[in-house]
PDB file of C-alpha atoms in Angstrom:
ATOM      1  CA  MET A   1      41.275  -1.519  42.784  1.00  0.00           C
ATOM      2  CA  ALA A   2      37.542  -0.856  42.404  1.00  0.00           C
ATOM      3  CA  VAL A   3      34.105  -0.659  43.999  1.00  0.00           C
ATOM      4  CA  LEU A   4      32.519  -4.096  43.703  1.00  0.00           C
ATOM      5  CA  GLN A   5      28.965  -5.315  44.201  1.00  0.00           C
ATOM      6  CA  ILE A   6      28.561  -8.439  46.315  1.00  0.00           C
ATOM      7  CA  GLU A   7      26.824 -11.333  44.550  1.00  0.00           C
ATOM      8  CA  LYS A   8      27.139 -13.955  47.290  1.00  0.00           C
ATOM      9  CA  VAL A   9      28.713 -14.371  50.733  1.00  0.00           C
ATOM     10  CA  LEU A  10      30.365 -17.791  50.911  1.00  0.00           C
ATOM     11  CA  ASN A  11      31.615 -17.421  54.497  1.00  0.00           C
ATOM     12  CA  ASN A  12      33.150 -14.825  56.806  1.00  0.00           C
ATOM     13  CA  ASN A  13      36.303 -14.742  54.715  1.00  0.00           C
ATOM     14  CA  VAL A  14      35.160 -15.203  51.116  1.00  0.00           C
ATOM     15  CA  LEU A  15      32.767 -13.321  48.827  1.00  0.00           C
ATOM     16  CA  ILE A  16      31.708 -13.554  45.223  1.00  0.00           C
ATOM     17  CA  ALA A  17      31.384 -10.097  43.679  1.00  0.00           C
ATOM     18  CA  GLU A  18      30.881  -8.355  40.345  1.00  0.00           C
ATOM     19  CA  HIS A  19      34.035  -6.634  39.101  1.00  0.00           C
ATOM     20  CA  PRO A  20      33.829  -3.867  36.443  1.00  0.00           C
ATOM     21  CA  SER A  21      36.742  -5.345  34.470  1.00  0.00           C
ATOM     22  CA  TYR A  22      36.780  -9.065  35.318  1.00  0.00           C
ATOM     23  CA  GLN A  23      33.033  -9.727  35.776  1.00  0.00           C
ATOM     24  CA  GLU A  24      32.593 -12.292  38.569  1.00  0.00           C
ATOM     25  CA  VAL A  25      35.497 -12.557  41.005  1.00  0.00           C
ATOM     26  CA  VAL A  26      36.202 -14.228  44.328  1.00  0.00           C
ATOM     27  CA  ILE A  27      37.404 -11.908  47.102  1.00  0.00           C
ATOM     28  CA  ILE A  28      39.383 -13.320  50.019  1.00  0.00           C
ATOM     29  CA  GLY A  29      40.120 -11.508  53.275  1.00  0.00           C
ATOM     30  CA  LYS A  30      39.796 -12.106  57.004  1.00  0.00           C
ATOM     31  CA  GLY A  31      36.272 -11.155  58.112  1.00  0.00           C
ATOM     32  CA  ILE A  32      35.407  -9.636  54.726  1.00  0.00           C
ATOM     33  CA  GLY A  33      32.058 -11.451  54.608  1.00  0.00           C
ATOM     34  CA  PHE A  34      30.964 -10.649  58.167  1.00  0.00           C
ATOM     35  CA  ASN A  35      27.579  -8.843  58.264  1.00  0.00           C
ATOM     36  CA  ARG A  36      27.556  -8.427  54.479  1.00  0.00           C
ATOM     37  CA  LYS A  37      24.815  -9.479  52.083  1.00  0.00           C
ATOM     38  CA  ARG A  38      24.006  -9.653  48.388  1.00  0.00           C
ATOM     39  CA  GLY A  39      23.772  -6.204  46.808  1.00  0.00           C
ATOM     40  CA  ASP A  40      26.173  -4.537  49.253  1.00  0.00           C
ATOM     41  CA  THR A  41      29.162  -2.790  47.747  1.00  0.00           C
ATOM     42  CA  ILE A  42      32.770  -3.064  48.829  1.00  0.00           C
ATOM     43  CA  ASP A  43      35.518  -0.590  48.019  1.00  0.00           C
ATOM     44  CA  THR A  44      38.758  -2.481  47.581  1.00  0.00           C
ATOM     45  CA  ASN A  45      40.871   0.654  47.086  1.00  0.00           C
ATOM     46  CA  GLY A  46      43.561   0.946  49.721  1.00  0.00           C
ATOM     47  CA  ILE A  47      42.717  -2.417  51.317  1.00  0.00           C
ATOM     48  CA  GLU A  48      45.989  -4.302  50.986  1.00  0.00           C
ATOM     49  CA  LYS A  49      44.865  -7.435  52.794  1.00  0.00           C
ATOM     50  CA  LEU A  50      42.269  -8.432  50.233  1.00  0.00           C
ATOM     51  CA  PHE A  51      42.975 -10.962  47.502  1.00  0.00           C
ATOM     52  CA  VAL A  52      40.962 -11.099  44.300  1.00  0.00           C
ATOM     53  CA  LEU A  53      40.801 -14.304  42.265  1.00  0.00           C
ATOM     54  CA  LYS A  54      40.049 -13.399  38.648  1.00  0.00           C
ATOM     55  CA  ASP A  55      40.802 -16.707  36.925  1.00  0.00           C
ATOM     56  CA  GLU A  56      37.661 -18.854  36.655  1.00  0.00           C
ATOM     57  CA  GLN A  57      39.476 -22.147  37.234  1.00  0.00           C
ATOM     58  CA  GLU A  58      41.241 -20.807  40.335  1.00  0.00           C
ATOM     59  CA  GLN A  59      37.897 -19.497  41.632  1.00  0.00           C
ATOM     60  CA  GLU A  60      36.240 -22.862  41.116  1.00  0.00           C
ATOM     61  CA  ASN A  61      39.069 -24.811  42.740  1.00  0.00           C
ATOM     62  CA  TYR A  62      39.231 -22.462  45.719  1.00  0.00           C
ATOM     63  CA  ILE A  63      35.485 -22.651  46.338  1.00  0.00           C
ATOM     64  CA  LYS A  64      35.709 -26.457  46.295  1.00  0.00           C
ATOM     65  CA  LEU A  65      38.199 -26.325  49.179  1.00  0.00           C
ATOM     66  CA  LEU A  66      36.043 -24.157  51.461  1.00  0.00           C
ATOM     67  CA  PRO A  67      33.740 -26.882  52.900  1.00  0.00           C
ATOM     68  CA  TYR A  68      36.791 -28.741  54.189  1.00  0.00           C
ATOM     69  CA  ILE A  69      38.422 -25.812  56.012  1.00  0.00           C
ATOM     70  CA  ASP A  70      37.569 -24.813  59.573  1.00  0.00           C
ATOM     71  CA  ARG A  71      36.868 -21.053  59.765  1.00  0.00           C
ATOM     72  CA  ASP A  72      39.638 -20.316  62.260  1.00  0.00           C
ATOM     73  CA  ILE A  73      42.143 -22.422  60.318  1.00  0.00           C
ATOM     74  CA  HIS A  74      41.075 -20.655  57.131  1.00  0.00           C
ATOM     75  CA  GLU A  75      41.951 -17.306  58.696  1.00  0.00           C
ATOM     76  CA  VAL A  76      45.391 -18.668  59.583  1.00  0.00           C
ATOM     77  CA  PHE A  77      45.950 -19.668  55.948  1.00  0.00           C
ATOM     78  CA  ILE A  78      44.865 -16.202  54.774  1.00  0.00           C
ATOM     79  CA  SER A  79      47.292 -14.667  57.292  1.00  0.00           C
ATOM     80  CA  ALA A  80      50.056 -16.900  55.943  1.00  0.00           C
ATOM     81  CA  ILE A  81      49.497 -15.678  52.374  1.00  0.00           C
ATOM     82  CA  GLU A  82      49.271 -12.075  53.620  1.00  0.00           C
ATOM     83  CA  LEU A  83      52.658 -12.602  55.265  1.00  0.00           C
ATOM     84  CA  ILE A  84      54.157 -13.956  52.028  1.00  0.00           C
ATOM     85  CA  LYS A  85      52.818 -10.973  50.068  1.00  0.00           C
ATOM     86  CA  GLN A  86      54.152  -8.542  52.670  1.00  0.00           C
ATOM     87  CA  LYS A  87      57.608 -10.116  52.779  1.00  0.00           C
ATOM     88  CA  THR A  88      58.007 -10.427  49.004  1.00  0.00           C
ATOM     89  CA  HIS A  89      56.579  -6.980  48.178  1.00  0.00           C
ATOM     90  CA  THR A  90      55.001  -8.407  45.051  1.00  0.00           C
ATOM     91  CA  GLU A  91      51.702  -9.517  43.584  1.00  0.00           C
ATOM     92  CA  LEU A  92      51.446 -13.266  44.048  1.00  0.00           C
ATOM     93  CA  ASN A  93      50.271 -15.635  41.360  1.00  0.00           C
ATOM     94  CA  GLU A  94      46.616 -16.457  42.103  1.00  0.00           C
ATOM     95  CA  HIS A  95      47.345 -20.170  42.181  1.00  0.00           C
ATOM     96  CA  ILE A  96      49.005 -19.879  45.599  1.00  0.00           C
ATOM     97  CA  HIS A  97      45.552 -19.525  47.188  1.00  0.00           C
ATOM     98  CA  VAL A  98      44.520 -22.945  45.943  1.00  0.00           C
ATOM     99  CA  ALA A  99      47.872 -24.733  45.997  1.00  0.00           C
ATOM    100  CA  LEU A 100      49.200 -23.515  49.357  1.00  0.00           C
ATOM    101  CA  THR A 101      45.809 -23.707  51.096  1.00  0.00           C
ATOM    102  CA  ASP A 102      45.385 -27.300  49.931  1.00  0.00           C
ATOM    103  CA  HIS A 103      48.961 -28.161  50.938  1.00  0.00           C
ATOM    104  CA  LEU A 104      48.653 -26.596  54.396  1.00  0.00           C
ATOM    105  CA  MET A 105      45.362 -28.428  55.029  1.00  0.00           C
ATOM    106  CA  MET A 106      47.103 -31.735  54.333  1.00  0.00           C
ATOM    107  CA  ALA A 107      50.228 -30.721  56.269  1.00  0.00           C
ATOM    108  CA  LEU A 108      48.234 -29.879  59.400  1.00  0.00           C
ATOM    109  CA  THR A 109      46.305 -33.156  59.115  1.00  0.00           C
ATOM    110  CA  ARG A 110      49.560 -35.118  58.811  1.00  0.00           C
ATOM    111  CA  ALA A 111      51.094 -33.266  61.763  1.00  0.00           C
ATOM    112  CA  ALA A 112      48.027 -33.816  63.943  1.00  0.00           C
ATOM    113  CA  GLN A 113      48.094 -37.543  63.116  1.00  0.00           C
ATOM    114  CA  ARG A 114      51.891 -37.654  63.661  1.00  0.00           C
ATOM    115  CA  ILE A 115      52.461 -38.886  60.109  1.00  0.00           C
ATOM    116  CA  LYS A 116      56.114 -38.422  59.214  1.00  0.00           C
ATOM    117  CA  VAL A 117      56.952 -36.609  56.010  1.00  0.00           C
ATOM    118  CA  THR A 118      60.330 -36.725  54.307  1.00  0.00           C
ATOM    119  CA  ASN A 119      61.560 -34.080  51.905  1.00  0.00           C
ATOM    120  CA  PRO A 120      64.525 -35.477  49.952  1.00  0.00           C
ATOM    121  CA  PHE A 121      65.195 -32.094  48.314  1.00  0.00           C
ATOM    122  CA  LEU A 122      65.141 -29.940  51.456  1.00  0.00           C
ATOM    123  CA  VAL A 123      68.862 -29.120  51.461  1.00  0.00           C
ATOM    124  CA  GLU A 124      68.889 -28.156  47.774  1.00  0.00           C
ATOM    125  CA  THR A 125      65.676 -26.144  48.178  1.00  0.00           C
ATOM    126  CA  LYS A 126      67.158 -24.175  51.063  1.00  0.00           C
ATOM    127  CA  ALA A 127      70.308 -23.400  49.053  1.00  0.00           C
ATOM    128  CA  LEU A 128      68.431 -22.592  45.852  1.00  0.00           C
ATOM    129  CA  TYR A 129      65.809 -20.287  47.336  1.00  0.00           C
ATOM    130  CA  ARG A 130      67.190 -18.855  50.572  1.00  0.00           C
ATOM    131  CA  ARG A 131      64.913 -15.814  50.642  1.00  0.00           C
ATOM    132  CA  GLU A 132      61.811 -17.921  50.049  1.00  0.00           C
ATOM    133  CA  TYR A 133      63.029 -20.441  52.638  1.00  0.00           C
ATOM    134  CA  GLU A 134      63.241 -17.707  55.307  1.00  0.00           C
ATOM    135  CA  ILE A 135      59.688 -16.640  54.462  1.00  0.00           C
ATOM    136  CA  ALA A 136      58.512 -20.253  54.649  1.00  0.00           C
ATOM    137  CA  LEU A 137      60.056 -20.496  58.133  1.00  0.00           C
ATOM    138  CA  GLU A 138      58.027 -17.456  59.176  1.00  0.00           C
ATOM    139  CA  VAL A 139      54.883 -19.087  57.773  1.00  0.00           C
ATOM    140  CA  VAL A 140      55.524 -22.231  59.818  1.00  0.00           C
ATOM    141  CA  ASN A 141      56.127 -20.108  62.941  1.00  0.00           C
ATOM    142  CA  LEU A 142      52.889 -18.199  62.298  1.00  0.00           C
ATOM    143  CA  ILE A 143      50.970 -21.461  62.012  1.00  0.00           C
ATOM    144  CA  LYS A 144      52.499 -22.715  65.263  1.00  0.00           C
ATOM    145  CA  GLU A 145      51.611 -19.481  67.090  1.00  0.00           C
ATOM    146  CA  GLN A 146      48.010 -19.490  65.870  1.00  0.00           C
ATOM    147  CA  THR A 147      47.191 -23.212  65.918  1.00  0.00           C
ATOM    148  CA  GLY A 148      49.691 -24.743  68.337  1.00  0.00           C
ATOM    149  CA  ILE A 149      50.703 -27.244  65.631  1.00  0.00           C
ATOM    150  CA  GLU A 150      54.385 -27.396  64.754  1.00  0.00           C
ATOM    151  CA  LEU A 151      55.030 -28.463  61.181  1.00  0.00           C
ATOM    152  CA  PRO A 152      58.209 -30.503  60.543  1.00  0.00           C
ATOM    153  CA  GLN A 153      61.239 -29.027  58.797  1.00  0.00           C
ATOM    154  CA  GLY A 154      60.480 -30.895  55.596  1.00  0.00           C
ATOM    155  CA  GLU A 155      57.289 -28.844  55.238  1.00  0.00           C
ATOM    156  CA  VAL A 156      59.377 -25.648  55.247  1.00  0.00           C
ATOM    157  CA  GLY A 157      60.959 -26.890  52.034  1.00  0.00           C
ATOM    158  CA  PHE A 158      57.599 -27.614  50.406  1.00  0.00           C
ATOM    159  CA  ILE A 159      56.222 -24.200  51.410  1.00  0.00           C
ATOM    160  CA  THR A 160      59.402 -22.616  50.021  1.00  0.00           C
ATOM    161  CA  LEU A 161      58.588 -24.026  46.585  1.00  0.00           C
ATOM    162  CA  HIS A 162      55.049 -22.642  46.785  1.00  0.00           C
ATOM    163  CA  VAL A 163      56.435 -19.192  47.628  1.00  0.00           C
ATOM    164  CA  HIS A 164      58.961 -19.319  44.777  1.00  0.00           C
ATOM    165  CA  SER A 165      56.278 -20.497  42.361  1.00  0.00           C
ATOM    166  CA  ALA A 166      53.953 -17.635  43.353  1.00  0.00           C
ATOM    167  CA  ILE A 167      56.490 -14.820  43.053  1.00  0.00           C
ATOM    168  CA  THR A 168      58.064 -16.047  39.785  1.00  0.00           C
ATOM    169  CA  ASN A 169      54.819 -17.153  38.110  1.00  0.00           C
ATOM    170  CA  LYS A 170      56.384 -20.537  37.479  1.00  0.00           C
ATOM    171  CA  ASN A 171      54.327 -23.689  37.569  1.00  0.00           C
ATOM    172  CA  LEU A 172      54.943 -25.581  40.807  1.00  0.00           C
ATOM    173  CA  SER A 173      55.746 -28.791  38.932  1.00  0.00           C
ATOM    174  CA  GLU A 174      58.422 -26.914  36.967  1.00  0.00           C
ATOM    175  CA  VAL A 175      59.957 -25.580  40.196  1.00  0.00           C
ATOM    176  CA  ASN A 176      59.934 -29.115  41.615  1.00  0.00           C
ATOM    177  CA  LYS A 177      61.637 -30.523  38.518  1.00  0.00           C
ATOM    178  CA  ASP A 178      64.374 -27.866  38.688  1.00  0.00           C
ATOM    179  CA  SER A 179      65.062 -28.689  42.347  1.00  0.00           C
ATOM    180  CA  GLN A 180      65.218 -32.405  41.571  1.00  0.00           C
ATOM    181  CA  LEU A 181      67.559 -31.784  38.633  1.00  0.00           C
ATOM    182  CA  VAL A 182      69.935 -29.712  40.790  1.00  0.00           C
ATOM    183  CA  SER A 183      69.875 -32.444  43.451  1.00  0.00           C
ATOM    184  CA  ARG A 184      70.779 -35.056  40.834  1.00  0.00           C
ATOM    185  CA  LEU A 185      73.623 -32.910  39.454  1.00  0.00           C
ATOM    186  CA  VAL A 186      75.073 -32.333  42.934  1.00  0.00           C
ATOM    187  CA  ARG A 187      75.085 -36.081  43.590  1.00  0.00           C
ATOM    188  CA  MET A 188      76.930 -36.603  40.320  1.00  0.00           C
ATOM    189  CA  VAL A 189      79.572 -34.041  41.338  1.00  0.00           C
ATOM    190  CA  GLU A 190      80.098 -35.758  44.698  1.00  0.00           C
ATOM    191  CA  GLU A 191      80.311 -39.223  43.136  1.00  0.00           C
ATOM    192  CA  GLN A 192      82.615 -38.291  40.265  1.00  0.00           C
ATOM    193  CA  LEU A 193      84.967 -36.135  42.365  1.00  0.00           C
ATOM    194  CA  GLU A 194      84.754 -38.586  45.274  1.00  0.00           C
ATOM    195  CA  MET A 195      83.950 -35.933  47.844  1.00  0.00           C
ATOM    196  CA  GLN A 196      81.264 -35.100  50.351  1.00  0.00           C
ATOM    197  CA  ILE A 197      80.299 -31.434  50.188  1.00  0.00           C
ATOM    198  CA  ASP A 198      79.266 -29.830  53.473  1.00  0.00           C
ATOM    199  CA  LYS A 199      75.657 -28.828  52.801  1.00  0.00           C
ATOM    200  CA  ASP A 200      75.953 -25.844  55.165  1.00  0.00           C
ATOM    201  CA  SER A 201      79.074 -24.496  53.467  1.00  0.00           C
ATOM    202  CA  ILE A 202      79.395 -21.517  51.148  1.00  0.00           C
ATOM    203  CA  ASP A 203      80.950 -23.885  48.589  1.00  0.00           C
ATOM    204  CA  TYR A 204      77.756 -25.918  48.455  1.00  0.00           C
ATOM    205  CA  ILE A 205      75.600 -22.788  48.130  1.00  0.00           C
ATOM    206  CA  ARG A 206      77.795 -21.491  45.300  1.00  0.00           C
ATOM    207  CA  LEU A 207      77.636 -24.816  43.441  1.00  0.00           C
ATOM    208  CA  VAL A 208      73.863 -25.057  43.733  1.00  0.00           C
ATOM    209  CA  ARG A 209      73.393 -21.467  42.609  1.00  0.00           C
ATOM    210  CA  HIS A 210      75.753 -21.931  39.672  1.00  0.00           C
ATOM    211  CA  LEU A 211      73.708 -24.928  38.544  1.00  0.00           C
ATOM    212  CA  ARG A 212      70.451 -23.053  39.088  1.00  0.00           C
ATOM    213  CA  PHE A 213      71.530 -20.055  37.019  1.00  0.00           C
ATOM    214  CA  THR A 214      72.845 -22.350  34.296  1.00  0.00           C
ATOM    215  CA  ILE A 215      69.431 -24.044  34.116  1.00  0.00           C
ATOM    216  CA  GLU A 216      67.690 -20.661  33.980  1.00  0.00           C
ATOM    217  CA  ARG A 217      69.939 -19.452  31.161  1.00  0.00           C
ATOM    218  CA  VAL A 218      69.275 -22.646  29.221  1.00  0.00           C
ATOM    219  CA  LYS A 219      65.527 -22.185  29.586  1.00  0.00           C
ATOM    220  CA  LYS A 220      65.768 -18.595  28.368  1.00  0.00           C
ATOM    221  CA  GLY A 221      68.107 -19.522  25.520  1.00  0.00           C
ATOM    222  CA  GLU A 222      70.724 -17.080  26.823  1.00  0.00           C
ATOM    223  CA  ARG A 223      74.324 -17.415  25.667  1.00  0.00           C
ATOM    224  CA  VAL A 224      77.296 -16.727  27.911  1.00  0.00           C
ATOM    225  CA  GLU A 225      80.474 -15.449  26.304  1.00  0.00           C
ATOM    226  CA  GLU A 226      83.097 -18.146  25.846  1.00  0.00           C
ATOM    227  CA  PRO A 227      86.610 -17.059  26.852  1.00  0.00           C
ATOM    228  CA  GLU A 228      88.891 -17.465  23.827  1.00  0.00           C
ATOM    229  CA  LYS A 229      91.379 -20.321  23.706  1.00  0.00           C
ATOM    230  CA  ILE A 230      90.471 -21.513  27.208  1.00  0.00           C
ATOM    231  CA  THR A 231      88.559 -24.676  26.294  1.00  0.00           C
ATOM    232  CA  SER A 232      91.621 -26.642  25.153  1.00  0.00           C
ATOM    233  CA  LEU A 233      93.580 -25.426  28.176  1.00  0.00           C
ATOM    234  CA  LEU A 234      90.906 -26.594  30.626  1.00  0.00           C
ATOM    235  CA  LYS A 235      90.587 -29.925  28.834  1.00  0.00           C
ATOM    236  CA  LYS A 236      94.352 -30.446  29.151  1.00  0.00           C
ATOM    237  CA  GLU A 237      94.884 -29.111  32.688  1.00  0.00           C
ATOM    238  CA  TYR A 238      91.692 -30.319  34.387  1.00  0.00           C
ATOM    239  CA  PRO A 239      90.420 -33.312  32.411  1.00  0.00           C
ATOM    240  CA  VAL A 240      88.361 -34.798  35.286  1.00  0.00           C
ATOM    241  CA  CYS A 241      86.446 -31.576  35.879  1.00  0.00           C
ATOM    242  CA  TYR A 242      86.141 -30.892  32.148  1.00  0.00           C
ATOM    243  CA  TYR A 243      84.574 -34.263  31.375  1.00  0.00           C
ATOM    244  CA  LEU A 244      82.368 -34.049  34.473  1.00  0.00           C
ATOM    245  CA  ALA A 245      81.117 -30.659  33.312  1.00  0.00           C
ATOM    246  CA  TRP A 246      80.088 -32.230  30.015  1.00  0.00           C
ATOM    247  CA  LYS A 247      78.355 -35.097  31.816  1.00  0.00           C
ATOM    248  CA  LEU A 248      76.340 -32.572  33.802  1.00  0.00           C
ATOM    249  CA  ILE A 249      75.479 -30.673  30.638  1.00  0.00           C
ATOM    250  CA  LYS A 250      74.307 -33.874  28.912  1.00  0.00           C
ATOM    251  CA  VAL A 251      71.978 -34.576  31.848  1.00  0.00           C
ATOM    252  CA  MET A 252      70.645 -31.002  31.678  1.00  0.00           C
ATOM    253  CA  GLN A 253      70.008 -31.346  27.946  1.00  0.00           C
ATOM    254  CA  GLN A 254      68.229 -34.690  28.345  1.00  0.00           C
ATOM    255  CA  THR A 255      66.108 -33.470  31.258  1.00  0.00           C
ATOM    256  CA  LEU A 256      65.235 -30.006  29.955  1.00  0.00           C
ATOM    257  CA  LYS A 257      65.115 -31.121  26.300  1.00  0.00           C
ATOM    258  CA  LEU A 258      66.922 -27.912  25.382  1.00  0.00           C
ATOM    259  CA  GLN A 259      70.303 -27.050  23.933  1.00  0.00           C
ATOM    260  CA  VAL A 260      73.073 -26.100  26.366  1.00  0.00           C
ATOM    261  CA  PHE A 261      75.691 -23.892  24.717  1.00  0.00           C
ATOM    262  CA  ASP A 262      79.330 -25.041  24.843  1.00  0.00           C
ATOM    263  CA  ALA A 263      80.441 -21.992  26.831  1.00  0.00           C
ATOM    264  CA  GLU A 264      78.548 -23.313  29.847  1.00  0.00           C
ATOM    265  CA  ALA A 265      81.032 -26.215  30.015  1.00  0.00           C
ATOM    266  CA  VAL A 266      83.911 -23.743  30.344  1.00  0.00           C
ATOM    267  CA  TYR A 267      82.438 -21.920  33.328  1.00  0.00           C
ATOM    268  CA  LEU A 268      81.215 -25.130  34.918  1.00  0.00           C
ATOM    269  CA  THR A 269      84.689 -26.705  34.578  1.00  0.00           C
ATOM    270  CA  MET A 270      86.295 -23.696  36.271  1.00  0.00           C
ATOM    271  CA  HIS A 271      83.749 -23.843  39.082  1.00  0.00           C
ATOM    272  CA  LEU A 272      84.276 -27.581  39.616  1.00  0.00           C
ATOM    273  CA  GLN A 273      88.054 -27.177  39.603  1.00  0.00           C
ATOM    274  CA  ARG A 274      87.900 -24.463  42.284  1.00  0.00           C
ATOM    275  CA  LEU A 275      85.549 -26.616  44.331  1.00  0.00           C
ATOM    276  CA  GLN A 276      87.792 -29.676  44.020  1.00  0.00           C
ATOM    277  CA  ALA A 277      90.943 -27.733  44.899  1.00  0.00           C
ATOM    278  CA  LYS A 278      89.333 -26.096  47.934  1.00  0.00           C
ATOM    279  CA  ILE A 279      87.797 -29.222  49.397  1.00  0.00           C
ATOM    280  CA  LYS A 280      90.734 -31.537  48.744  1.00  0.00           C
TER     281      LYS A 280
END
């Protein structure tokens, strides 16, 4: 990255330094501030376990958290974000340092006080973001190994959303809304088709992913090709699934406030029909 001059040592793990391109930055890394002082230089080239916060708002918010974090716990949080970076092989959005650190502080406090936390979207989150969910499990295991505190399963789901947000550069609230929308759509499918879908089944995973990719296409304004002459056939042969598909699309349009192209109803109808036939 660069050779930086240290402006201030905040603690053993956090420095403020002068960056040649970004001016003042916050540098995060286990032990990075130990035995360092103002005016020292630090070469960040080749040091993969350092994080640099360039955004002023993220810097300010992160610094505000520091007085509330025990040094040893802080190192665990840094290790957790290192693990996420290593497993995803990508640059993480800076906001994860503030958002996940703050969340983990609260999660450990709740766990220590035996406060129960429910995550109503855990099943959908696991199906939507399986890779991120596996990483979140590893984060929870790391925390248990290093602190002795075991976070509940619901927290795995919340951490999953933080991981997904960081690697996709999506706002966490947007990721949350998408998960809630998928959960609502799945409930509608179960109610309208009068079935209970096994949440551990491949059918459930396929349904959730179909809905997720539909939502993503809608957000990007992407069209899918509509098979010729199939709409009237589906409407005639599978009216329940066809009208359910349109109900789902109406909910998507109202929630996302975006147009959903008609072709999505065709593919959604075919998916629902296969699901109904297989389960019944």
